[in-house]
PDB file of C-alpha atoms in Angstrom:
ATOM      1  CA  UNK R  26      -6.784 -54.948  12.458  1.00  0.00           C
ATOM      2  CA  UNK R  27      -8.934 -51.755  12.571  1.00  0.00           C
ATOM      3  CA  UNK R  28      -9.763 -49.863   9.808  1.00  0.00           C
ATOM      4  CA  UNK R  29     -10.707 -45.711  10.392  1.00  0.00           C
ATOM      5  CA  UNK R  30     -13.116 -44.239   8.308  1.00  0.00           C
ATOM      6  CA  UNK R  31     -13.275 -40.560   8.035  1.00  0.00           C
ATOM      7  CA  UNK R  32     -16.117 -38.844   6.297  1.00  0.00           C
ATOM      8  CA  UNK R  33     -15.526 -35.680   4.213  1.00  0.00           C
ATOM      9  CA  UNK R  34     -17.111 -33.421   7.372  1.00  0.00           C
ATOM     10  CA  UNK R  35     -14.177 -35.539   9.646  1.00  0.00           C
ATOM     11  CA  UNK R  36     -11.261 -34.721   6.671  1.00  0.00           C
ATOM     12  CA  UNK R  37     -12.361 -31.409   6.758  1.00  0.00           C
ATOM     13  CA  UNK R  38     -12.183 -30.638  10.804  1.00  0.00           C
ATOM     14  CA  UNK R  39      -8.890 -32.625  10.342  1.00  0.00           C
ATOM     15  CA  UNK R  40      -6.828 -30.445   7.537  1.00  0.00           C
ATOM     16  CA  UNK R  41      -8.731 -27.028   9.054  1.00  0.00           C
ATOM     17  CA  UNK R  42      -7.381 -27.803  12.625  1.00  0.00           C
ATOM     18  CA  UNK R  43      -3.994 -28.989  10.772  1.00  0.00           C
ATOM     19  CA  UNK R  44      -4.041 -26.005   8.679  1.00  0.00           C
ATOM     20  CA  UNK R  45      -4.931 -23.424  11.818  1.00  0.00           C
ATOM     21  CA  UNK R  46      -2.554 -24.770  14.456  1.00  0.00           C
ATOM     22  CA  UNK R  47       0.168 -24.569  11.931  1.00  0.00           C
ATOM     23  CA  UNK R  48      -0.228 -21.272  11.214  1.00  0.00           C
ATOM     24  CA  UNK R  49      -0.451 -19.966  14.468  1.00  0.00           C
ATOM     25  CA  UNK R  50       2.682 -21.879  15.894  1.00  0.00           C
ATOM     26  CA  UNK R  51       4.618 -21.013  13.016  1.00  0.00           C
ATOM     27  CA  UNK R  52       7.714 -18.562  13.169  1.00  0.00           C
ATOM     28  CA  UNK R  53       9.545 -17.078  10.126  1.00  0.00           C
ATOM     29  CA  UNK R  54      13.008 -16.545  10.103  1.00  0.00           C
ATOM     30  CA  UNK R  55      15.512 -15.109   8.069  1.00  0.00           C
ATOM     31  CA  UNK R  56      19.464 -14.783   7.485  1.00  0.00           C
ATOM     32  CA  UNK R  57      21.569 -11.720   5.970  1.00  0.00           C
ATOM     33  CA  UNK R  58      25.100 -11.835   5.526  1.00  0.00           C
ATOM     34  CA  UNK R  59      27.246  -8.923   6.933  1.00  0.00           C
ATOM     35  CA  UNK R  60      30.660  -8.020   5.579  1.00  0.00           C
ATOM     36  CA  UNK R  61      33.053  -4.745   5.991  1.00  0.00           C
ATOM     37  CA  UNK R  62      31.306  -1.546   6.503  1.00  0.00           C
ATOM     38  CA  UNK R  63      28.061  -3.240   7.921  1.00  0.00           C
ATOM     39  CA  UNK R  64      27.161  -3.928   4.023  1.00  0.00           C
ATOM     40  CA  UNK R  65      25.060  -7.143   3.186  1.00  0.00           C
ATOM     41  CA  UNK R  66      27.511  -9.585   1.098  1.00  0.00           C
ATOM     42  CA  UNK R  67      27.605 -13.532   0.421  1.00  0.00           C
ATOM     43  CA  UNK R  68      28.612 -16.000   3.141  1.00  0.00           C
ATOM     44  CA  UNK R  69      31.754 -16.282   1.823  1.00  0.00           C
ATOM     45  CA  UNK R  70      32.281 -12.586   2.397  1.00  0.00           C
ATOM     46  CA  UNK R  71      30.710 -12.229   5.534  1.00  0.00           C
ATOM     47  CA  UNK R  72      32.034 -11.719   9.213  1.00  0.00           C
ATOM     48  CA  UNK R  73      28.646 -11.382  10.585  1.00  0.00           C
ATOM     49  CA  UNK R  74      25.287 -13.554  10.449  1.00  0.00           C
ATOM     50  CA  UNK R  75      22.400 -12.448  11.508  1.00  0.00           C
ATOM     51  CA  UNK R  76      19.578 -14.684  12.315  1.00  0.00           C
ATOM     52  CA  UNK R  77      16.356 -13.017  12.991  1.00  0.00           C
ATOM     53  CA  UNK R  78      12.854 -15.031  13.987  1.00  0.00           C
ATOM     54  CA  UNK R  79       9.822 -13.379  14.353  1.00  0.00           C
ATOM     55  CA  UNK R  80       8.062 -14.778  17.000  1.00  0.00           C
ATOM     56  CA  UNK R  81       4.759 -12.972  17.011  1.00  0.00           C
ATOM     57  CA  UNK R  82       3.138  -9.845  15.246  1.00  0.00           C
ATOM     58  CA  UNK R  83       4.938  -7.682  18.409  1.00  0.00           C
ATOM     59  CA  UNK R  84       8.237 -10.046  19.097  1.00  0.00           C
ATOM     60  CA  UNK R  85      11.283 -10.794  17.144  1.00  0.00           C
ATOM     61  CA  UNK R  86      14.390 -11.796  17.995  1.00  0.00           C
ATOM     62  CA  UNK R  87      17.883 -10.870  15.841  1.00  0.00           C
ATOM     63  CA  UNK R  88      20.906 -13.025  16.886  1.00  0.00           C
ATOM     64  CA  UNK R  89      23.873 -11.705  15.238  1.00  0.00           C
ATOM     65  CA  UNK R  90      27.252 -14.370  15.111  1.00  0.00           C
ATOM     66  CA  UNK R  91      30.938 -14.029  14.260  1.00  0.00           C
ATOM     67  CA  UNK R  92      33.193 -16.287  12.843  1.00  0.00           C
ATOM     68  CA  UNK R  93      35.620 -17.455  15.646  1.00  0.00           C
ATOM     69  CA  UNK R  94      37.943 -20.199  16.204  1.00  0.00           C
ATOM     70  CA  UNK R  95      36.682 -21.565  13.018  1.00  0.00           C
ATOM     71  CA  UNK R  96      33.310 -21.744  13.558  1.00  0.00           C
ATOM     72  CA  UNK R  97      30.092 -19.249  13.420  1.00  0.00           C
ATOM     73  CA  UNK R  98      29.243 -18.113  17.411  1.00  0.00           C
ATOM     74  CA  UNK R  99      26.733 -16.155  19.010  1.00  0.00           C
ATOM     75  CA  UNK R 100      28.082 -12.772  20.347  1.00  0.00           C
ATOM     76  CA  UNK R 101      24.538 -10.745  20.533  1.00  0.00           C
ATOM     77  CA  UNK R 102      21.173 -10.865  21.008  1.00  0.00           C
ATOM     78  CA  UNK R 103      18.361  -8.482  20.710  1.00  0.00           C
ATOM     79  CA  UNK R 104      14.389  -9.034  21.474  1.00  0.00           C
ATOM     80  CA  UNK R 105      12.361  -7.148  20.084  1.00  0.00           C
ATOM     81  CA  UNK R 106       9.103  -5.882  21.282  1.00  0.00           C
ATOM     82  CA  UNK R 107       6.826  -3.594  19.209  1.00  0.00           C
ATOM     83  CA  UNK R 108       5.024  -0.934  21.071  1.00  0.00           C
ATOM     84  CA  UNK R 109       3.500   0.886  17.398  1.00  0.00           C
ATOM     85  CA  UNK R 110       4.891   1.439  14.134  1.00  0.00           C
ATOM     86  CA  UNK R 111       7.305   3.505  14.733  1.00  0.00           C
ATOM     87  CA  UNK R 112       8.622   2.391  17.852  1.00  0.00           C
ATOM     88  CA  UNK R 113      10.327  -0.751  19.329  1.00  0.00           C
ATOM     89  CA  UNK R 114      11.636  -1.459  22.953  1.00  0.00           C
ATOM     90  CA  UNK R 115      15.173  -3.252  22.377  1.00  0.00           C
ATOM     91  CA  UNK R 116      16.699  -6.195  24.852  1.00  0.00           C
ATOM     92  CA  UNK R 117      20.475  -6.348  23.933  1.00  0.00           C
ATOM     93  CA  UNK R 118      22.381  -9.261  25.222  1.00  0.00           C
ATOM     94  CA  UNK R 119      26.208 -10.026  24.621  1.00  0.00           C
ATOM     95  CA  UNK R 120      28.599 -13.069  24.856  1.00  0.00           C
ATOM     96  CA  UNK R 121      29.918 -11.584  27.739  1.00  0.00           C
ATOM     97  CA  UNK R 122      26.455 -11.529  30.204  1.00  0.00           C
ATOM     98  CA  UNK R 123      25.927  -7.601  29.626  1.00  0.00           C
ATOM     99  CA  UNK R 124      22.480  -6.204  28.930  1.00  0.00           C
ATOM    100  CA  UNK R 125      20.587  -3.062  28.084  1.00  0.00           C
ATOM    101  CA  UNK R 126      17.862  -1.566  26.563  1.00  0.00           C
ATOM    102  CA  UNK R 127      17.298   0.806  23.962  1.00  0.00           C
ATOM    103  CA  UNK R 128      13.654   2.124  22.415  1.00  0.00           C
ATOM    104  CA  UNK R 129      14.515   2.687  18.947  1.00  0.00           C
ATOM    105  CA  UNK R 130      12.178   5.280  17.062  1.00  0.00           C
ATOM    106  CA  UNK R 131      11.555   4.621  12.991  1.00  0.00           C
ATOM    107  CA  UNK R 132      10.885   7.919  10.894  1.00  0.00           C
ATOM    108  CA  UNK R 133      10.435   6.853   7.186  1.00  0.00           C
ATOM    109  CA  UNK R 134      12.154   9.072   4.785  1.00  0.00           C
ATOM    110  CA  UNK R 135      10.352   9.771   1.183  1.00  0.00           C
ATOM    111  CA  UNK R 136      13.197   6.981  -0.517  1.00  0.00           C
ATOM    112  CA  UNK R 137      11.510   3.985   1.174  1.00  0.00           C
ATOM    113  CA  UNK R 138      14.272   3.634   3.687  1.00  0.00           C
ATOM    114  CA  UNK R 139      14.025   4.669   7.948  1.00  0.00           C
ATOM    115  CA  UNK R 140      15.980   7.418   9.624  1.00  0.00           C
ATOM    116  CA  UNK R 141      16.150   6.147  13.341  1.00  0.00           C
ATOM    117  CA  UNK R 142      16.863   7.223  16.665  1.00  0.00           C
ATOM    118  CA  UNK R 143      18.452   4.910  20.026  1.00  0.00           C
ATOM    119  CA  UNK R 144      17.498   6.506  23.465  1.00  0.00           C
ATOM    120  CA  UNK R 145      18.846   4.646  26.204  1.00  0.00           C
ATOM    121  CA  UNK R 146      17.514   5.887  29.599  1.00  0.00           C
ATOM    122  CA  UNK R 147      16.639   9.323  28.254  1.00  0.00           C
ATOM    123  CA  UNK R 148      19.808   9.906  26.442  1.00  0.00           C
ATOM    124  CA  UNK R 149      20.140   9.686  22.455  1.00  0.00           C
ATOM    125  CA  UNK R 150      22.809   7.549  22.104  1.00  0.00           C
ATOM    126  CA  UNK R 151      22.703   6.534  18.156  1.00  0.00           C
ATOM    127  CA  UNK R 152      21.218   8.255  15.071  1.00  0.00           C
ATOM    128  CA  UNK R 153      21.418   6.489  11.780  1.00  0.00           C
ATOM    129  CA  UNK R 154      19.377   5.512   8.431  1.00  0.00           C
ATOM    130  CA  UNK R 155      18.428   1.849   7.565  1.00  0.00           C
ATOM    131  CA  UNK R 156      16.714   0.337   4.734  1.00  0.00           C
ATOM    132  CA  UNK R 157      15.175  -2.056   6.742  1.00  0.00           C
ATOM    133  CA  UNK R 158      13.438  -1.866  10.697  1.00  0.00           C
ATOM    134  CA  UNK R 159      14.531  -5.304  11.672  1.00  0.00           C
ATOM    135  CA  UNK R 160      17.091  -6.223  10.822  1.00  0.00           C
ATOM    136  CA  UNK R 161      18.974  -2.919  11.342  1.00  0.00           C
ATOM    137  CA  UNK R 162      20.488  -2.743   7.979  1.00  0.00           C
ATOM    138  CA  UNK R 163      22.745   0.419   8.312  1.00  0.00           C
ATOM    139  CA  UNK R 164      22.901   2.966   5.465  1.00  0.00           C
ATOM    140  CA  UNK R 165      25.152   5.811   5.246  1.00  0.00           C
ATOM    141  CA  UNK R 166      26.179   7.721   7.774  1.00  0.00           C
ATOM    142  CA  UNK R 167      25.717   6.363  11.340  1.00  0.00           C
ATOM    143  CA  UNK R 168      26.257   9.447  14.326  1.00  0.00           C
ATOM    144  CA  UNK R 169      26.697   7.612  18.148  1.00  0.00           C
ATOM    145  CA  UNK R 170      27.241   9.832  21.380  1.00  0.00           C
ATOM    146  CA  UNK R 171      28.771   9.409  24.630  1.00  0.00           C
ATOM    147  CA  UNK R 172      26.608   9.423  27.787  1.00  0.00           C
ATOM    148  CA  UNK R 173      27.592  13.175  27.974  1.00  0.00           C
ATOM    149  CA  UNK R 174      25.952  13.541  24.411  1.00  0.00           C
ATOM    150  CA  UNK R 175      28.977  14.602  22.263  1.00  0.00           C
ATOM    151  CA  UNK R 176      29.423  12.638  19.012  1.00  0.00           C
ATOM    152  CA  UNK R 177      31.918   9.891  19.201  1.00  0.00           C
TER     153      UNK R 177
END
């Protein structure tokens, strides 16, 4: 049988390198419950989840599921990708195989919370306040326009 012997300079390299690579391959993730009104509730309550990883400093990804057939599925997914602090470029992908994209523009209001704006292809198409970027977690009044811009 062989016996290793590390050193303190070989435990070291060991638990830095450990310590490092964990770090970096790491992602975070989170889960908010959605019920009624877009308002954050308990599970028991909810009718959305929303799953969100951050990926890197510049990627996340939010997969929002519904409760169908008995059982939690995935119906959307968005990636996003920061471009500054303000502004994110938006993937959308449903259950059914559509796609867009959005860039979604931040201004932060004096209260702590964001007043936001989604352009798709030039055209405002949502307008809204959030108290958080990502997730998008809705708050108040929410305006979205047609592709001729009149309010829905």
């Amino acid at each position: 049988m062989k016996t290793i012997h590390l050193n303190s300079t070989g435990i070291i390299l060991f638990l830095s390198f450990y310590l490092i690579s964990a770090t970096a391959f790491s992602q975070k993730e989170s889960i908010v419950y959605i019920g009624k009104n877009g308002k954050s509730t308990t599970i028991e309550h909810a009718e959305i989840i929303q799953k969100t990883r951050v990926k890197s400093a510049s990627e996340t990804i939010v997969q929002s599921l519904a409760f169908q057939d008995s059982k939690w599925r995935k119906v959307y997914s968005e990636k996003l990708t920061k471009v500054n602090d303000s502004t994110y470029h938006i993937r959308s992908n449903n259950d059914k195989g559509e796609s867009e994209s959005v860039t979604r523009i931040y201004y932060p209001l004096a209260n702590g919370t964001f007043r936001f704006k989604d352009i798709h292809k030039g055209q405002v198409i949502r307008i809204g306040n959030s108290t958080t970027k990502i997730p998008l977690t809705l708050e108040g009044e929410v305006t979205e326009f047609y592709k001729n811009g009149q309010k829905k």
